[in-house]
Structure formats: structure tokens, C-alpha cells
Amino acid sequence: MVDVLLMHALLKAMPNTAALLVIGDVDQLPSVGPGQVLADMITSGVIPVVRLTEVFRQAAKSQIIVNAHRINEGVFPDLRRPESESDFYFVEADDPEAAVPRIVELVKTRIPRRFGLDPIRDIQVLCPMNRGGVGARSLNIELQAALNPAGERKVERFGWVFASGDKVMQIENDYDKEVYNGDIGYVADVDPDDGELTASFDGRSVIYGSGELDTLVPAYAVTIHKSQGSEYPAVVIPMLTQHYAMLQRNLLYTGITRGKRLVVLVGQKKAVAIAVRNVSGRRRWSKLREWLTVSMGAPELSERRRPAAIADRPRGDSGEVKKSSR
């Protein structure tokens, strides 16, 4: 999602004769940065909006898409055990102590064996938050030990252990190295003597000195917020009441729509129900909607070409949808 600062920079760089077409999903989590640009543009009422709402027959075969629509509409998803092959599953776990080993087993054994996916490169665990027994930090430790246990050749720095083959994430922008916040790579080699490592990002090798390793974290499990804008062949999402503060409809919806081929929820139906019902979130005050309403109605601006916004609900990449005008 684009925040107000990035949108401001984009619009300043555009010539007055240009047209702007905005495509996005307003029902996902808002941008990490300030504002809620797409939502404010839509609710201002002064920009033409088209919503894509109808699921075609082919897309309706995907339970990922069907359940994403149900969640978006405030309806409890279908968590029943499927009678045949499906792309959406629910594995019950009553507490974190039961959930953690089930998540590890799913990622390490069950999903790769049944769906032929690589446990490190194809399967991503998405957590509502970092903290807690089923938070991203704790699960990274468990998954790293199960999927890529470090031998003697390793680098330990800032509370993490890195070894060849580890999945890692860059957590801040580094313009010199050309790696950016949220980029996922894989450790190609480590130098225990110098405390350095080499990671591969989309086939490009990047060297990290020992003092730069605070910008890398293991990425077997990441937060749903960090996953925005990304997709994965399979996602596993822990849903427990331990994460009560973060259980919101747009968070669950965003997590589910990250999965292209498979989504597995692990946890409690009660936690899923809490998330589906909770639409409160934190309201963002940017004044953009009010400014749009005033400026777009001003006589001196009435002749300018107005940008169009399209809100794609719920997925533009996993199934066709039919256009309906508003």
C-alpha cells in the first residue's frame, strides 16, 4: 500500500497533462507508513470508482478466494474438513504449546509431501505479531532448527544464528546494497572468522559485514504486515487468542490472500471468529479525504482530468472477477 508521503512524491513528479489510474485492494491492511491513501480517495466521493466484486465460476472453485470473500463480508469462513483436494485447510490447536509442533510438522513434512512444495522456498509462515509463543520470533527459532539446523560453520550476531541455506529478510532499506525492507533472500555462505555472510536476493549476491547483520533476520516466519505486497505458493497462519490485540478482519484477509496455491490456518476457531468480527482497527487521520472533497469541487480545478481509483476485491491475481460500476 502507498502511504501519503510516497503518493505526494509521485503526484509531484507527474506532469499536469498525465492521467493516474490507481489499482488496489482497499480491504487489506493500510500502508505501513502514514495515511490510508486508497481508502481516502474512494470515500471522498469525488473520484470515479469501479469495484470488482463478482467471482467467476473458475475462481469460485478456489476456497482461498471463496473464504477471502466470506471474511471480507463478515461471514465466518468454511473451516470444515474438505471431502476432496482443496487449497484451504484448518488445523485445530487449542493453545500455543499444541500449535507450534503442528506448524513445524506442516511446514517440514506434511505440506511438502502432499503438495510437492519446498519447505523453505515455497512455504511461508505468516503471524499476526512478532511476540508470543506462536509469534514470528519464536517460530523462526523453531523452524530454523527443524529446517536448517546450523552446524559448526555459522555466524551468531544480534541474537540470531545464520548458516548457509537460511531464509532471511532485509528489515530496512539499504540503497547502497540495493536491498530493501521486506526483501527475502537466502544465505549462500558464511565466514565465521570475520563474522560475514553472503546472501542471494533474486540471484544477486550481497555481502554483509558483521556490523551490518542487524538489518537481517530469519524469515521462516514473518508478520502479516511484513508480507504485504508479496505472495507465496503456500502460507501457514497461526490464529490463536494469544494474539487478541491484533486479531482484525483486514489482517486475516490480508494473510489469506498472500497464498497462491495453499492456505492453512492453525489454531482456534474462536480466534478466527474474533478476527472476522473485529473491524475497528486504528483510525488514521490524514485529512486527505477532506482535502480531496474540497479541492476537487473547487471551480478552478473542475476542468482538470481527475484520476481514477479501482478497488480490487478481494484478489486480482488468483482468479477473474466481473466488473460492476458504482
PDB file of N, CA and C in Angstrom, residues 101-140:
ATOM      1  N   PRO A 101       4.318 -27.302  17.494  1.00  0.00           N
ATOM      2  CA  PRO A 101       4.763 -28.530  16.824  1.00  0.00           C
ATOM      3  C   PRO A 101       3.938 -28.863  15.589  1.00  0.00           C
ATOM      4  N   ARG A 102       2.675 -28.491  15.565  1.00  0.00           N
ATOM      5  CA  ARG A 102       1.855 -28.755  14.383  1.00  0.00           C
ATOM      6  C   ARG A 102       2.281 -27.878  13.210  1.00  0.00           C
ATOM      7  N   ILE A 103       2.615 -26.633  13.505  1.00  0.00           N
ATOM      8  CA  ILE A 103       3.103 -25.744  12.444  1.00  0.00           C
ATOM      9  C   ILE A 103       4.414 -26.276  11.881  1.00  0.00           C
ATOM     10  N   VAL A 104       5.330 -26.686  12.753  1.00  0.00           N
ATOM     11  CA  VAL A 104       6.618 -27.221  12.307  1.00  0.00           C
ATOM     12  C   VAL A 104       6.411 -28.475  11.468  1.00  0.00           C
ATOM     13  N   GLU A 105       5.516 -29.359  11.908  1.00  0.00           N
ATOM     14  CA  GLU A 105       5.253 -30.588  11.149  1.00  0.00           C
ATOM     15  C   GLU A 105       4.647 -30.282   9.789  1.00  0.00           C
ATOM     16  N   LEU A 106       3.716 -29.324   9.748  1.00  0.00           N
ATOM     17  CA  LEU A 106       3.107 -28.943   8.475  1.00  0.00           C
ATOM     18  C   LEU A 106       4.148 -28.428   7.487  1.00  0.00           C
ATOM     19  N   VAL A 107       5.007 -27.532   7.963  1.00  0.00           N
ATOM     20  CA  VAL A 107       5.993 -26.907   7.079  1.00  0.00           C
ATOM     21  C   VAL A 107       7.075 -27.893   6.671  1.00  0.00           C
ATOM     22  N   LYS A 108       7.528 -28.699   7.604  1.00  0.00           N
ATOM     23  CA  LYS A 108       8.654 -29.600   7.343  1.00  0.00           C
ATOM     24  C   LYS A 108       8.255 -30.854   6.578  1.00  0.00           C
ATOM     25  N   THR A 109       7.081 -31.401   6.895  1.00  0.00           N
ATOM     26  CA  THR A 109       6.758 -32.733   6.383  1.00  0.00           C
ATOM     27  C   THR A 109       5.457 -32.803   5.588  1.00  0.00           C
ATOM     28  N   ARG A 110       4.352 -32.415   6.216  1.00  0.00           N
ATOM     29  CA  ARG A 110       3.048 -32.726   5.635  1.00  0.00           C
ATOM     30  C   ARG A 110       2.778 -31.982   4.332  1.00  0.00           C
ATOM     31  N   ILE A 111       3.013 -30.666   4.303  1.00  0.00           N
ATOM     32  CA  ILE A 111       2.756 -29.908   3.077  1.00  0.00           C
ATOM     33  C   ILE A 111       3.717 -30.293   1.957  1.00  0.00           C
ATOM     34  N   PRO A 112       5.039 -30.384   2.211  1.00  0.00           N
ATOM     35  CA  PRO A 112       5.934 -30.806   1.131  1.00  0.00           C
ATOM     36  C   PRO A 112       5.589 -32.186   0.569  1.00  0.00           C
ATOM     37  N   ARG A 113       5.214 -33.121   1.446  1.00  0.00           N
ATOM     38  CA  ARG A 113       4.920 -34.481   0.987  1.00  0.00           C
ATOM     39  C   ARG A 113       3.637 -34.537   0.168  1.00  0.00           C
ATOM     40  N   ARG A 114       2.628 -33.777   0.569  1.00  0.00           N
ATOM     41  CA  ARG A 114       1.333 -33.851  -0.121  1.00  0.00           C
ATOM     42  C   ARG A 114       1.266 -32.968  -1.354  1.00  0.00           C
ATOM     43  N   PHE A 115       1.912 -31.796  -1.299  1.00  0.00           N
ATOM     44  CA  PHE A 115       1.770 -30.836  -2.398  1.00  0.00           C
ATOM     45  C   PHE A 115       3.059 -30.639  -3.201  1.00  0.00           C
ATOM     46  N   GLY A 116       4.119 -31.322  -2.817  1.00  0.00           N
ATOM     47  CA  GLY A 116       5.365 -31.231  -3.570  1.00  0.00           C
ATOM     48  C   GLY A 116       6.033 -29.871  -3.504  1.00  0.00           C
ATOM     49  N   LEU A 117       5.912 -29.186  -2.388  1.00  0.00           N
ATOM     50  CA  LEU A 117       6.482 -27.851  -2.230  1.00  0.00           C
ATOM     51  C   LEU A 117       7.759 -27.901  -1.404  1.00  0.00           C
ATOM     52  N   ASP A 118       8.676 -26.986  -1.690  1.00  0.00           N
ATOM     53  CA  ASP A 118       9.904 -26.879  -0.924  1.00  0.00           C
ATOM     54  C   ASP A 118       9.598 -26.208   0.415  1.00  0.00           C
ATOM     55  N   PRO A 119       9.994 -26.811   1.534  1.00  0.00           N
ATOM     56  CA  PRO A 119       9.617 -26.255   2.847  1.00  0.00           C
ATOM     57  C   PRO A 119      10.213 -24.896   3.150  1.00  0.00           C
ATOM     58  N   ILE A 120      11.350 -24.573   2.533  1.00  0.00           N
ATOM     59  CA  ILE A 120      11.995 -23.282   2.805  1.00  0.00           C
ATOM     60  C   ILE A 120      11.601 -22.230   1.782  1.00  0.00           C
ATOM     61  N   ARG A 121      11.641 -22.565   0.513  1.00  0.00           N
ATOM     62  CA  ARG A 121      11.415 -21.567  -0.540  1.00  0.00           C
ATOM     63  C   ARG A 121       9.950 -21.370  -0.904  1.00  0.00           C
ATOM     64  N   ASP A 122       9.106 -22.370  -0.682  1.00  0.00           N
ATOM     65  CA  ASP A 122       7.715 -22.287  -1.147  1.00  0.00           C
ATOM     66  C   ASP A 122       6.697 -22.045  -0.045  1.00  0.00           C
ATOM     67  N   ILE A 123       7.053 -22.337   1.188  1.00  0.00           N
ATOM     68  CA  ILE A 123       6.086 -22.248   2.294  1.00  0.00           C
ATOM     69  C   ILE A 123       6.482 -21.100   3.206  1.00  0.00           C
ATOM     70  N   GLN A 124       5.521 -20.223   3.499  1.00  0.00           N
ATOM     71  CA  GLN A 124       5.781 -19.076   4.360  1.00  0.00           C
ATOM     72  C   GLN A 124       4.812 -19.066   5.533  1.00  0.00           C
ATOM     73  N   VAL A 125       5.335 -18.999   6.744  1.00  0.00           N
ATOM     74  CA  VAL A 125       4.503 -18.847   7.934  1.00  0.00           C
ATOM     75  C   VAL A 125       4.268 -17.361   8.157  1.00  0.00           C
ATOM     76  N   LEU A 126       2.999 -16.980   8.287  1.00  0.00           N
ATOM     77  CA  LEU A 126       2.619 -15.575   8.488  1.00  0.00           C
ATOM     78  C   LEU A 126       1.938 -15.438   9.843  1.00  0.00           C
ATOM     79  N   CYS A 127       2.470 -14.578  10.689  1.00  0.00           N
ATOM     80  CA  CYS A 127       1.978 -14.444  12.056  1.00  0.00           C
ATOM     81  C   CYS A 127       1.297 -13.093  12.264  1.00  0.00           C
ATOM     82  N   PRO A 128       0.270 -13.051  13.104  1.00  0.00           N
ATOM     83  CA  PRO A 128      -0.346 -11.762  13.427  1.00  0.00           C
ATOM     84  C   PRO A 128       0.610 -10.786  14.097  1.00  0.00           C
ATOM     85  N   MET A 129       1.597 -11.301  14.861  1.00  0.00           N
ATOM     86  CA  MET A 129       2.520 -10.406  15.535  1.00  0.00           C
ATOM     87  C   MET A 129       3.852 -11.107  15.782  1.00  0.00           C
ATOM     88  N   ASN A 130       4.844 -10.357  16.219  1.00  0.00           N
ATOM     89  CA  ASN A 130       6.177 -10.905  16.474  1.00  0.00           C
ATOM     90  C   ASN A 130       6.261 -11.637  17.805  1.00  0.00           C
ATOM     91  N   ARG A 131       5.586 -11.112  18.821  1.00  0.00           N
ATOM     92  CA  ARG A 131       5.739 -11.627  20.178  1.00  0.00           C
ATOM     93  C   ARG A 131       4.875 -12.851  20.419  1.00  0.00           C
ATOM     94  N   GLY A 132       5.195 -13.572  21.506  1.00  0.00           N
ATOM     95  CA  GLY A 132       4.384 -14.705  21.921  1.00  0.00           C
ATOM     96  C   GLY A 132       4.950 -16.032  21.453  1.00  0.00           C
ATOM     97  N   GLY A 133       4.425 -17.086  22.026  1.00  0.00           N
ATOM     98  CA  GLY A 133       4.893 -18.420  21.695  1.00  0.00           C
ATOM     99  C   GLY A 133       4.660 -18.817  20.255  1.00  0.00           C
ATOM    100  N   VAL A 134       3.637 -18.248  19.630  1.00  0.00           N
ATOM    101  CA  VAL A 134       3.384 -18.507  18.210  1.00  0.00           C
ATOM    102  C   VAL A 134       3.579 -17.225  17.409  1.00  0.00           C
ATOM    103  N   GLY A 135       4.413 -16.329  17.921  1.00  0.00           N
ATOM    104  CA  GLY A 135       4.795 -15.134  17.184  1.00  0.00           C
ATOM    105  C   GLY A 135       5.931 -15.442  16.222  1.00  0.00           C
ATOM    106  N   ALA A 136       6.227 -14.501  15.355  1.00  0.00           N
ATOM    107  CA  ALA A 136       7.229 -14.730  14.314  1.00  0.00           C
ATOM    108  C   ALA A 136       8.607 -15.027  14.904  1.00  0.00           C
ATOM    109  N   ARG A 137       8.980 -14.348  15.966  1.00  0.00           N
ATOM    110  CA  ARG A 137      10.326 -14.550  16.523  1.00  0.00           C
ATOM    111  C   ARG A 137      10.491 -15.970  17.049  1.00  0.00           C
ATOM    112  N   SER A 138       9.555 -16.437  17.871  1.00  0.00           N
ATOM    113  CA  SER A 138       9.669 -17.782  18.442  1.00  0.00           C
ATOM    114  C   SER A 138       9.581 -18.854  17.351  1.00  0.00           C
ATOM    115  N   LEU A 139       8.679 -18.662  16.399  1.00  0.00           N
ATOM    116  CA  LEU A 139       8.535 -19.657  15.341  1.00  0.00           C
ATOM    117  C   LEU A 139       9.760 -19.705  14.440  1.00  0.00           C
ATOM    118  N   ASN A 140      10.436 -18.575  14.253  1.00  0.00           N
ATOM    119  CA  ASN A 140      11.666 -18.590  13.466  1.00  0.00           C
ATOM    120  C   ASN A 140      12.718 -19.494  14.107  1.00  0.00           C
TER     121      ASN A 140
END
